[in-house]
Amino acid sequence: MQTQMRVLLGLLWLQTCWVRVQMNVEQSPGVLNLQEGRNTSMMCNYSSIITSVQWFQQNPEGHLVSLSFITSGMQRKGRLIFTLNFQERNSHLHITDSQPGDSGTYFCTVEAQCSADTCGLYMKP
Ligand SMILES: *[C@@H]1O[C@H](CO)[C@@H](O)[C@H](O)[C@H]1NC(C)=O
Ligand SMILES: *[C@@H]1O[C@H](CO)[C@@H](O)[C@H](O)[C@H]1NC(C)=O
């Protein structure tokens, strides 16, 4: 029997630098129902020049677990594949052969370039 899973892609962005330019990050799709064993992918795209993307999964206890810190190209971690495309300004998370443990909320955070004197921490739920 196949298990229906629910995956939610939440929106969270983190900028290690305070920049005056407004940065937009979008994630899609919002909510996803997938069947065990299927492949799926999620995407974050962004409007500014960034240096890295980090993907998190929120576990059932509500803690954010870091899945990947990616600065270029592609990274594979078991059944998960992360990509970062600077030209297209997006990052994908591909899940292959999804398992019940993949259910949950996923977040991506981006890190932007800055000069030392403008650095600060800014997080927006
Ligand atoms: C999922 O992706 C893997 C690797 O790309 C592929 O081998 C497999 O056939 C795909 N499975 C489905 C159900 O599409
Ligand atoms: C993300 O991609 C969508 C569709 O391609 C586009 O409409 C949107 O403006 C993009 N968002 C950002 C922040 O670049």
Short mmCIF file of C-alpha atoms and ligand atoms in Angstrom, two decimals:
data_model
loop_
_atom_site.label_atom_id
_atom_site.label_comp_id
_atom_site.label_asym_id
_atom_site.label_seq_id
_atom_site.Cartn_x
_atom_site.Cartn_y
_atom_site.Cartn_z
CA MET A 1 0.00 0.00 0.00
CA GLN A 2 1.25 3.43 -0.80
CA THR A 3 1.42 6.12 1.78
CA GLN A 4 0.27 9.59 0.94
CA MET A 5 2.65 12.18 2.23
CA ARG A 6 2.32 15.84 2.61
CA VAL A 7 5.22 18.13 1.96
CA LEU A 8 5.07 21.80 2.64
CA LEU A 9 7.55 24.26 1.33
CA GLY A 10 7.71 27.08 3.79
CA LEU A 11 9.11 30.48 3.28
CA LEU A 12 12.04 31.63 5.28
CA TRP A 13 14.88 33.70 4.21
CA LEU A 14 18.02 34.63 5.87
CA GLN A 15 20.41 37.22 4.82
CA THR A 16 23.70 37.46 6.61
CA CYS A 17 24.01 41.01 5.47
CA TRP A 18 21.69 43.89 5.83
CA VAL A 19 21.41 45.42 2.41
CA ARG A 20 19.18 48.29 1.44
CA VAL A 21 18.13 46.58 -1.75
CA GLN A 22 15.00 44.55 -1.16
CA MET A 23 15.60 40.89 -1.83
CA ASN A 24 12.78 38.63 -2.85
CA VAL A 25 12.88 34.89 -2.43
CA GLU A 26 10.11 32.71 -3.73
CA GLN A 27 9.48 29.06 -3.19
CA SER A 28 7.28 26.75 -5.16
CA PRO A 29 5.13 24.76 -4.95
CA GLY A 30 3.45 25.68 -1.67
CA VAL A 31 2.00 22.36 -0.59
CA LEU A 32 2.66 19.08 -2.28
CA ASN A 33 1.04 15.69 -1.90
CA LEU A 34 3.22 12.89 -3.07
CA GLN A 35 3.16 9.15 -3.05
CA GLU A 36 5.85 6.99 -1.57
CA GLY A 37 8.46 6.06 -4.13
CA ARG A 38 7.80 9.05 -6.37
CA ASN A 39 10.24 11.75 -7.32
CA THR A 40 9.55 15.37 -6.65
CA SER A 41 11.29 18.70 -6.71
CA MET A 42 10.97 22.09 -5.10
CA MET A 43 12.48 25.37 -6.09
CA CYS A 44 13.51 28.64 -4.52
CA ASN A 45 14.28 31.59 -6.71
CA TYR A 46 15.63 34.94 -5.67
CA SER A 47 16.10 38.41 -7.03
CA SER A 48 19.55 39.43 -5.80
CA ILE A 49 23.11 38.28 -6.15
CA ILE A 50 23.74 35.60 -3.60
CA THR A 51 26.67 33.48 -2.52
CA SER A 52 25.02 30.36 -1.14
CA VAL A 53 21.75 28.61 -0.45
CA GLN A 54 20.99 26.43 2.52
CA TRP A 55 18.09 23.97 2.66
CA PHE A 56 16.38 22.90 5.86
CA GLN A 57 13.73 20.43 6.82
CA GLN A 58 11.60 21.07 9.85
CA ASN A 59 11.36 17.85 11.84
CA PRO A 60 8.23 16.75 13.77
CA GLU A 61 9.61 18.37 16.94
CA GLY A 62 9.73 21.65 15.07
CA HIS A 63 13.50 21.92 14.81
CA LEU A 64 15.13 22.97 11.60
CA VAL A 65 17.57 20.36 10.36
CA SER A 66 20.12 21.55 7.85
CA LEU A 67 20.06 19.40 4.72
CA SER A 68 22.53 21.16 2.52
CA PHE A 69 24.74 24.17 2.20
CA ILE A 70 25.36 24.71 -1.46
CA THR A 71 27.60 27.31 -3.08
CA SER A 72 27.54 26.10 -6.68
CA GLY A 73 26.45 23.40 -9.08
CA MET A 74 25.02 20.21 -7.68
CA GLN A 75 25.23 18.34 -4.42
CA ARG A 76 23.93 14.85 -3.77
CA LYS A 77 23.05 13.59 -0.33
CA GLY A 78 21.52 10.13 -0.45
CA ARG A 79 18.15 10.41 -2.16
CA LEU A 80 18.31 14.21 -2.12
CA ILE A 81 19.86 16.30 -4.86
CA PHE A 82 20.42 20.02 -4.48
CA THR A 83 21.24 22.37 -7.30
CA LEU A 84 22.15 26.04 -7.44
CA ASN A 85 22.00 27.94 -10.70
CA PHE A 86 23.47 31.45 -10.50
CA GLN A 87 22.34 32.40 -14.03
CA GLU A 88 18.73 31.45 -13.44
CA ARG A 89 18.91 32.56 -9.80
CA ASN A 90 17.28 29.49 -8.45
CA SER A 91 17.96 26.45 -6.33
CA HIS A 92 16.18 23.12 -6.60
CA LEU A 93 15.73 20.31 -4.15
CA HIS A 94 14.98 17.02 -5.89
CA ILE A 95 13.76 14.12 -3.80
CA THR A 96 14.00 10.73 -5.43
CA ASP A 97 12.15 7.65 -4.18
CA SER A 98 10.32 9.63 -1.50
CA GLN A 99 9.88 8.04 1.90
CA PRO A 100 7.41 8.83 4.71
CA GLY A 101 10.24 10.58 6.56
CA ASP A 102 10.40 13.15 3.77
CA SER A 103 7.08 14.59 4.89
CA GLY A 104 7.35 17.98 6.42
CA THR A 105 8.15 21.56 5.79
CA TYR A 106 11.16 22.59 3.80
CA PHE A 107 12.87 25.93 3.88
CA CYS A 108 15.58 27.55 1.88
CA THR A 109 17.72 30.39 3.04
CA VAL A 110 19.99 32.49 0.91
CA GLU A 111 23.13 34.31 1.81
CA ALA A 112 23.85 37.55 0.04
CA GLN A 113 27.04 39.38 -0.64
CA CYS A 114 27.87 42.34 1.52
CA SER A 115 30.63 44.49 2.79
CA ALA A 116 31.81 44.01 6.36
CA ASP A 117 30.37 47.27 7.67
CA THR A 118 26.85 46.44 6.56
CA CYS A 119 26.72 42.97 8.06
CA GLY A 120 23.95 42.04 10.40
CA LEU A 121 21.37 39.33 10.69
CA TYR A 122 17.93 39.58 9.29
CA MET A 123 15.33 36.88 9.29
CA LYS A 124 11.79 37.06 8.07
CA PRO A 125 9.31 34.27 8.66
C1 LIG B 1 13.26 8.91 -9.97
O1 LIG B 1 14.53 9.40 -10.36
C2 LIG B 1 15.52 8.38 -10.48
C3 LIG B 1 16.86 9.06 -10.70
O2 LIG B 1 16.76 10.11 -11.62
C4 LIG B 1 15.12 7.44 -11.62
O3 LIG B 1 16.07 6.43 -11.74
C5 LIG B 1 13.76 6.83 -11.27
O4 LIG B 1 13.30 6.03 -12.34
C6 LIG B 1 12.73 7.93 -10.99
N1 LIG B 1 11.50 7.31 -10.49
C7 LIG B 1 10.28 7.65 -10.90
C8 LIG B 1 9.14 6.97 -10.23
O5 LIG B 1 10.10 8.50 -11.78
C1 LIG B 2 10.64 33.39 -9.50
O1 LIG B 2 10.23 32.74 -10.68
C2 LIG B 2 8.91 33.11 -11.07
C3 LIG B 2 8.52 32.25 -12.25
O2 LIG B 2 9.60 31.97 -13.09
C4 LIG B 2 8.92 34.60 -11.41
O3 LIG B 2 7.63 34.99 -11.82
C5 LIG B 2 9.31 35.38 -10.17
O4 LIG B 2 9.39 36.75 -10.45
C6 LIG B 2 10.66 34.89 -9.66
N1 LIG B 2 10.91 35.52 -8.39
C7 LIG B 2 12.06 36.12 -8.08
C8 LIG B 2 12.17 36.65 -6.69
O5 LIG B 2 12.98 36.20 -8.87
#
